[in-house]
Structure formats: C-alpha cells, structure tokens
GROMACS .gro file of C-alpha atoms in nm:
model
  275
    1MET     CA    1   9.853   9.380   9.226
    2MET     CA    2   9.923   9.304   8.809
    3ARG     CA    3   9.595   9.326   8.795
    4TYR     CA    4   9.587   9.713   8.975
    5ILE     CA    5   9.886   9.824   8.863
    6LYS     CA    6   9.713   9.691   8.498
    7LEU     CA    7   9.417   9.963   8.662
    8VAL     CA    8   9.596  10.238   8.679
    9ASN     CA    9   9.727  10.273   8.426
   10PHE     CA   10   9.423  10.175   8.231
   11GLU     CA   11   9.299  10.496   8.405
   12ILE     CA   12   9.665  10.744   8.371
   13ASN     CA   13   9.623  10.645   7.958
   14ARG     CA   14   9.219  10.694   7.978
   15PHE     CA   15   9.298  11.113   8.110
   16SER     CA   16   9.641  11.152   7.914
   17LYS     CA   17   9.483  11.388   7.646
   18ILE     CA   18   9.303  11.614   7.801
   19TYR     CA   19   9.635  11.561   8.056
   20LEU     CA   20   9.874  11.693   7.864
   21SER     CA   21   9.710  11.986   7.720
   22LEU     CA   22   9.637  12.073   8.047
   23LEU     CA   23  10.052  12.072   8.091
   24LEU     CA   24  10.077  12.243   7.774
   25ILE     CA   25   9.854  12.453   7.814
   26THR     CA   26  10.051  12.538   8.191
   27LEU     CA   27  10.424  12.608   7.938
   28VAL     CA   28  10.323  12.813   7.731
   29SER     CA   29  10.053  13.027   7.902
   30GLN     CA   30  10.356  13.091   8.184
   31PHE     CA   31  10.564  13.169   7.952
   32ALA     CA   32  10.392  13.357   7.820
   33GLY     CA   33  10.288  13.554   8.139
   34VAL     CA   34  10.659  13.577   8.180
   35ILE     CA   35  10.751  13.785   7.872
   36ILE     CA   36  10.411  13.956   7.863
   37VAL     CA   37  10.395  14.097   8.236
   38THR     CA   38  10.798  14.123   8.179
   39LYS     CA   39  10.761  14.357   7.936
   40SER     CA   40  10.436  14.559   8.086
   41LEU     CA   41  10.623  14.651   8.394
   42LEU     CA   42  10.900  14.733   8.196
   43ASP     CA   43  10.754  14.977   8.009
   44ASP     CA   44  10.533  15.083   8.315
   45ALA     CA   45  10.875  15.201   8.486
   46ARG     CA   46  11.073  15.335   8.156
   47ASP     CA   47  10.739  15.568   8.156
   48ILE     CA   48  10.708  15.677   8.529
   49MET     CA   49  11.112  15.780   8.503
   50LYS     CA   50  11.036  15.955   8.168
   51GLU     CA   51  10.681  16.095   8.308
   52GLU     CA   52  10.900  16.256   8.614
   53ARG     CA   53  11.296  16.251   8.547
   54LEU     CA   54  11.411  15.960   8.767
   55SER     CA   55  11.687  15.823   8.743
   56GLU     CA   56  11.672  15.424   8.822
   57ALA     CA   57  11.814  15.434   9.137
   58ALA     CA   58  11.554  15.709   9.245
   59TYR     CA   59  11.316  15.475   9.107
   60ILE     CA   60  11.395  15.145   9.299
   61ALA     CA   61  11.368  15.353   9.640
   62ASN     CA   62  11.041  15.578   9.509
   63TYR     CA   63  10.803  15.281   9.366
   64GLY     CA   64  11.023  14.953   9.465
   65GLY     CA   65  11.181  14.725   9.284
   66ILE     CA   66  11.027  14.468   9.015
   67ASP     CA   67  11.077  14.061   9.114
   68PHE     CA   68  10.870  13.790   9.025
   69ASN     CA   69  10.609  13.821   9.204
   70HIS     CA   70  10.436  14.031   9.015
   71ILE     CA   71  10.458  13.734   8.731
   72ALA     CA   72  10.334  13.495   9.047
   73ASN     CA   73  10.004  13.698   9.088
   74SER     CA   74   9.954  13.722   8.734
   75LEU     CA   75   9.647  13.562   8.517
   76LEU     CA   76   9.888  13.437   8.295
   77PHE     CA   77  10.021  13.258   8.529
   78VAL     CA   78   9.762  13.127   8.776
   79GLY     CA   79   9.447  13.093   8.561
   80PRO     CA   80   9.612  12.779   8.441
   81ILE     CA   81   9.711  12.610   8.764
   82ALA     CA   82   9.351  12.791   8.857
   83LEU     CA   83   9.262  12.541   8.464
   84SER     CA   84   9.374  12.213   8.590
   85ALA     CA   85   9.261  12.229   8.979
   86VAL     CA   86   8.936  12.227   8.841
   87ALA     CA   87   8.990  12.001   8.570
   88LEU     CA   88   9.077  11.672   8.822
   89ILE     CA   89   8.804  11.791   9.135
   90PHE     CA   90   8.607  11.792   8.786
   91TYR     CA   91   8.743  11.426   8.717
   92ILE     CA   92   8.679  11.309   9.050
   93PHE     CA   93   8.267  11.284   8.968
   94LEU     CA   94   8.438  11.218   8.545
   95ILE     CA   95   8.592  10.879   8.611
   96TRP     CA   96   8.251  10.741   8.807
   97TYR     CA   97   7.986  10.876   8.525
   98ARG     CA   98   8.203  10.805   8.285
   99ASP     CA   99   8.164  10.398   8.323
  100TRP     CA  100   7.812  10.447   8.336
  101PHE     CA  101   7.709  10.752   8.073
  102GLY     CA  102   7.917  10.664   7.817
  103LYS     CA  103   7.805  10.473   7.459
  104ASN     CA  104   7.911  10.128   7.524
  105THR     CA  105   7.820  10.181   7.922
  106PHE     CA  106   8.149  10.108   7.998
  107ILE     CA  107   8.111   9.993   8.399
  108TYR     CA  108   8.000   9.673   8.306
  109ARG     CA  109   8.228   9.483   8.198
  110LEU     CA  110   8.424   9.704   8.425
  111LEU     CA  111   8.257   9.511   8.800
  112MET     CA  112   8.271   9.234   8.537
  113LEU     CA  113   8.642   9.174   8.561
  114PRO     CA  114   8.752   8.883   8.762
  115THR     CA  115   8.948   9.135   9.033
  116SER     CA  116   8.814   9.251   9.292
  117ARG     CA  117   8.615   9.563   9.287
  118LEU     CA  118   8.806   9.732   9.606
  119SER     CA  119   9.115   9.758   9.335
  120ILE     CA  120   8.873   9.948   9.059
  121TYR     CA  121   8.778  10.200   9.395
  122LEU     CA  122   9.196  10.237   9.459
  123SER     CA  123   9.328  10.264   9.102
  124LYS     CA  124   9.121  10.545   8.988
  125ALA     CA  125   9.128  10.718   9.381
  126THR     CA  126   9.503  10.606   9.244
  127SER     CA  127   9.523  10.713   8.887
  128ILE     CA  128   9.368  11.112   9.043
  129PHE     CA  129   9.702  11.158   9.268
  130LEU     CA  130   9.904  11.061   9.064
  131MET     CA  131   9.806  11.296   8.806
  132VAL     CA  132   9.753  11.597   9.085
  133LEU     CA  133  10.077  11.461   9.198
  134GLY     CA  134  10.205  11.508   8.872
  135LEU     CA  135  10.097  11.855   8.811
  136ILE     CA  136  10.242  11.928   9.118
  137ALA     CA  137  10.581  11.846   8.949
  138PHE     CA  138  10.631  11.975   8.667
  139GLN     CA  139  10.524  12.362   8.824
  140ILE     CA  140  10.844  12.285   8.978
  141ILE     CA  141  11.005  12.176   8.676
  142ILE     CA  142  10.946  12.482   8.496
  143LEU     CA  143  10.909  12.730   8.743
  144PRO     CA  144  11.320  12.773   8.805
  145MET     CA  145  11.334  12.809   8.431
  146GLU     CA  146  11.058  13.060   8.432
  147ASN     CA  147  11.264  13.243   8.750
  148ALA     CA  148  11.543  13.253   8.547
  149LEU     CA  149  11.385  13.376   8.224
  150PHE     CA  150  11.181  13.622   8.392
  151ASN     CA  151  11.593  13.775   8.547
  152SER     CA  152  11.772  13.823   8.207
  153ASN     CA  153  11.494  13.982   8.084
  154VAL     CA  154  11.475  14.284   8.369
  155PRO     CA  155  11.752  14.518   8.394
  156GLN     CA  156  12.010  14.471   8.747
  157ALA     CA  157  11.942  14.789   8.838
  158LEU     CA  158  11.552  14.726   8.886
  159LEU     CA  159  11.618  14.351   8.950
  160ASN     CA  160  11.455  14.258   9.347
  161GLU     CA  161  11.638  13.867   9.241
  162MET     CA  162  11.431  13.600   9.422
  163SER     CA  163  11.523  13.275   9.555
  164ILE     CA  164  11.275  12.933   9.465
  165SER     CA  165  11.177  12.917   9.817
  166THR     CA  166  11.112  13.272   9.874
  167ILE     CA  167  10.858  13.277   9.547
  168THR     CA  168  10.710  13.036   9.682
  169ILE     CA  169  10.617  13.114  10.042
  170ALA     CA  170  10.533  13.521   9.943
  171ASN     CA  171  10.243  13.322   9.683
  172PRO     CA  172   9.954  13.189   9.865
  173ILE     CA  173   9.930  12.901   9.587
  174LEU     CA  174  10.285  12.832   9.468
  175SER     CA  175  10.203  12.805   9.886
  176LEU     CA  176   9.970  12.580   9.890
  177ILE     CA  177  10.076  12.319   9.607
  178ILE     CA  178  10.457  12.334   9.717
  179PRO     CA  179  10.449  12.303  10.045
  180SER     CA  180  10.813  12.413  10.212
  181THR     CA  181  10.735  12.191  10.553
  182PHE     CA  182  10.676  11.754  10.605
  183THR     CA  183  10.398  11.946  10.760
  184GLN     CA  184  10.249  12.139  10.493
  185PHE     CA  185  10.279  11.839  10.301
  186LEU     CA  186  10.015  11.595  10.493
  187LEU     CA  187   9.806  11.864  10.529
  188SER     CA  188   9.795  11.965  10.165
  189TYR     CA  189   9.723  11.676   9.981
  190GLY     CA  190   9.648  11.489  10.329
  191ILE     CA  191   9.333  11.729  10.330
  192GLY     CA  192   9.289  11.672   9.917
  193LEU     CA  193   9.353  11.203   9.935
  194MET     CA  194   9.001  11.310  10.175
  195ILE     CA  195   8.847  11.487   9.998
  196MET     CA  196   8.884  11.286   9.757
  197SER     CA  197   8.772  10.940   9.968
  198ILE     CA  198   8.439  11.180  10.016
  199LEU     CA  199   8.337  11.263   9.724
  200PHE     CA  200   8.390  10.894   9.598
  201THR     CA  201   8.194  10.755   9.858
  202ALA     CA  202   7.937  11.035   9.750
  203ILE     CA  203   7.894  10.897   9.393
  204MET     CA  204   7.842  10.562   9.542
  205PHE     CA  205   7.558  10.689   9.780
  206GLU     CA  206   7.458  10.769   9.441
  207ARG     CA  207   7.570  10.499   9.294
  208SER     CA  208   7.357  10.291   9.497
  209PHE     CA  209   7.054  10.466   9.568
  210ARG     CA  210   6.944  10.731   9.301
  211ILE     CA  211   6.761  11.002   9.391
  212LYS     CA  212   6.756  10.866   9.791
  213GLY     CA  213   7.133  10.839   9.784
  214ILE     CA  214   7.210  11.154   9.585
  215ILE     CA  215   7.053  11.311   9.941
  216MET     CA  216   7.276  11.006  10.187
  217GLY     CA  217   7.570  11.174   9.973
  218LEU     CA  218   7.488  11.544   9.984
  219LEU     CA  219   7.458  11.461  10.416
  220TYR     CA  220   7.804  11.189  10.377
  221CYS     CA  221   8.008  11.481  10.252
  222GLY     CA  222   7.832  11.753  10.562
  223ILE     CA  223   7.799  11.570  10.851
  224ALA     CA  224   8.267  11.498  10.739
  225ALA     CA  225   8.268  11.809  10.699
  226VAL     CA  226   8.174  11.909  11.042
  227LEU     CA  227   8.369  11.676  11.226
  228PHE     CA  228   8.765  11.728  10.999
  229LEU     CA  229   8.645  12.092  11.147
  230ALA     CA  230   8.534  12.022  11.509
  231PRO     CA  231   8.858  12.126  11.681
  232VAL     CA  232   8.893  12.432  11.486
  233LEU     CA  233   8.479  12.437  11.537
  234MET     CA  234   8.486  12.443  11.915
  235GLU     CA  235   8.836  12.671  11.955
  236ILE     CA  236   8.614  12.880  11.854
  237GLY     CA  237   8.426  12.857  12.155
  238ASN     CA  238   8.562  12.787  12.506
  239PHE     CA  239   8.826  12.510  12.407
  240TYR     CA  240   9.171  12.632  12.354
  241PHE     CA  241   9.425  12.375  12.192
  242TYR     CA  242   9.789  12.370  12.171
  243PRO     CA  243   9.858  12.469  11.786
  244ASN     CA  244  10.045  12.048  11.826
  245GLU     CA  245   9.749  11.974  12.002
  246LEU     CA  246   9.528  12.090  11.690
  247PHE     CA  247   9.753  11.984  11.415
  248GLY     CA  248   9.681  11.584  11.539
  249LEU     CA  249   9.337  11.595  11.665
  250MET     CA  250   9.281  11.709  11.250
  251LEU     CA  251   9.502  11.435  11.237
  252ALA     CA  252   9.393  11.236  11.299
  253ILE     CA  253   8.961  11.243  11.218
  254GLY     CA  254   9.093  11.320  10.838
  255ILE     CA  255   9.317  10.972  10.918
  256ILE     CA  256   8.963  10.840  11.001
  257LEU     CA  257   8.718  11.039  10.764
  258THR     CA  258   9.034  10.850  10.484
  259GLY     CA  259   8.999  10.509  10.567
  260LEU     CA  260   8.639  10.568  10.655
  261SER     CA  261   8.505  10.716  10.277
  262VAL     CA  262   8.732  10.465  10.146
  263TRP     CA  263   8.646  10.119  10.305
  264LEU     CA  264   8.218  10.295  10.317
  265GLY     CA  265   8.317  10.359   9.945
  266ALA     CA  266   8.441  10.028   9.853
  267TRP     CA  267   8.163   9.858   9.987
  268LEU     CA  268   7.883  10.029   9.815
  269LEU     CA  269   8.049   9.934   9.552
  270LYS     CA  270   8.059   9.544   9.575
  271ASN     CA  271   7.785   9.506   9.783
  272ARG     CA  272   7.484   9.781   9.692
  273VAL     CA  273   7.569   9.860   9.259
  274THR     CA  274   7.466   9.548   9.124
  275VAL     CA  275   7.650   9.486   8.721
   0.00000   0.00000   0.00000
C-alpha cells in the first residue's frame, strides 16, 4: 500500500509544474474575465441608455439586467476550463509514453521496481483522477469569489444577482464539471473514469503489439463505445426504457467496462509488456 501511495505521489509531482500552471491560468483568466467583461457590459448599457435616453428602469424593462451568465459564457472564463480538460486528456497518453520515449527510458526502471505492476497502473490512473478532482475543487472555491467581485462591480439597479447553484445549473460546462446531484456526479465522473481506463487499455495494446496493437486498441475503444451506448441505441429502435432503467443499465455497463479495462490493461502490462 505504501509503495502504491509513493507511486501516486511520484506521478503527481512529475506533473506538478504544469498542473500549477493550469491553476494559475484559470485563476488569472477568470478573474480578468470578470473585470473585463463586466466593464464591457456596463459600457454597452450606458451607451444604449445615452443613445435611447433611457433610465435604468427603462433599460431593465427593454433589455433585461446584467447577470453572471455573461461572464460564465465568455472565452476568458470557459477557455481555461477547456485548456485544463485538453491538458489532462493529453496527459493520459503522456503519463505512459513519456516513460518510454524520455531520455532515460524510465519505464524500464519503473517496471523493475519490487512492486506489483498493477500498482503502477493504478497509481497513474489515481494521479490523473486526483488532479481532475483538484481542478474541480479549485473552481468551486474561486467561483463564489468571482461572483462576489461581479456583484460588487455592477450597479444594484442593473444587477440580476444569481446564486452559485443557479450559475452552475444555467451554464452547460459548469453543470457538467460541478454536478448538482449524486446521480449526475456518478454519470460525469464515472464516465470519465471509464474512458480513462479504456484509453489506458488501448495504450497497453499498442505497447504490447506495436502496429497490430494500434488496430487492436482502436477496435477495443470502438467496441466499448458501442456497448456503453447500446441502451441509447436500443431506444432509437423499438425498445423503451424508463429513465431509472436507462440509468441503471448504463451504470452497470460502465462498471463492467471499467473493471474489464483495468483487468485487461493490468494483465497486458504484467504479461505482454516486457522490460
């Protein structure tokens, strides 16, 4: 267990500089977005009131108030979230291939450690999942601060004040990464774990069989996608599932695919990937 924890800590430390950079970019970009977009919205509102000779009450009646949705939908706000997501998806591949193609082919030393290769596999998966949760936790922490800054910069007469829960529900990206219910949490992060385990297994196929492994990995990803989406595809046909039945089926298939992918990936790492 201690070796597994040390491996997780080791993997997180290897990505720490890039990870901290992502956090800093998110912090600076989103707060800058609050300031810049708010100023732009207020300038536009004042220009309209001046041109059309409207009072604040008349402007509200004609155009509506200013709310945080304007900020949450801006590029400065959603851009860092998208960048972090792309970076972590890329790291799913980098966390393995860096060990093979780095200067010192570190994978040989890693696979010769006196520990189970399953621990190596799980430590890489755990480190990525923990970093995802860390980014989400960071967003949850700074979102109320951004909302408070926005509320303080907008005149009360023009402000449509929104709660944090309303903001997350109204914005598609925030509602995806910050689920409002346990069911949504299972769907969002359960699917994320499943996809990561499937990609890990595809990588193990490629590392085990090289060119043939690429084809095998792509086929595995395709088959897994079809199996997971089978209940949805069946609904397009003549079958009908109640929402709870559809959720239960997809949850069960997701758990099976995740377990199968972890087992198969670990088996390939142990038996087919040689030092």
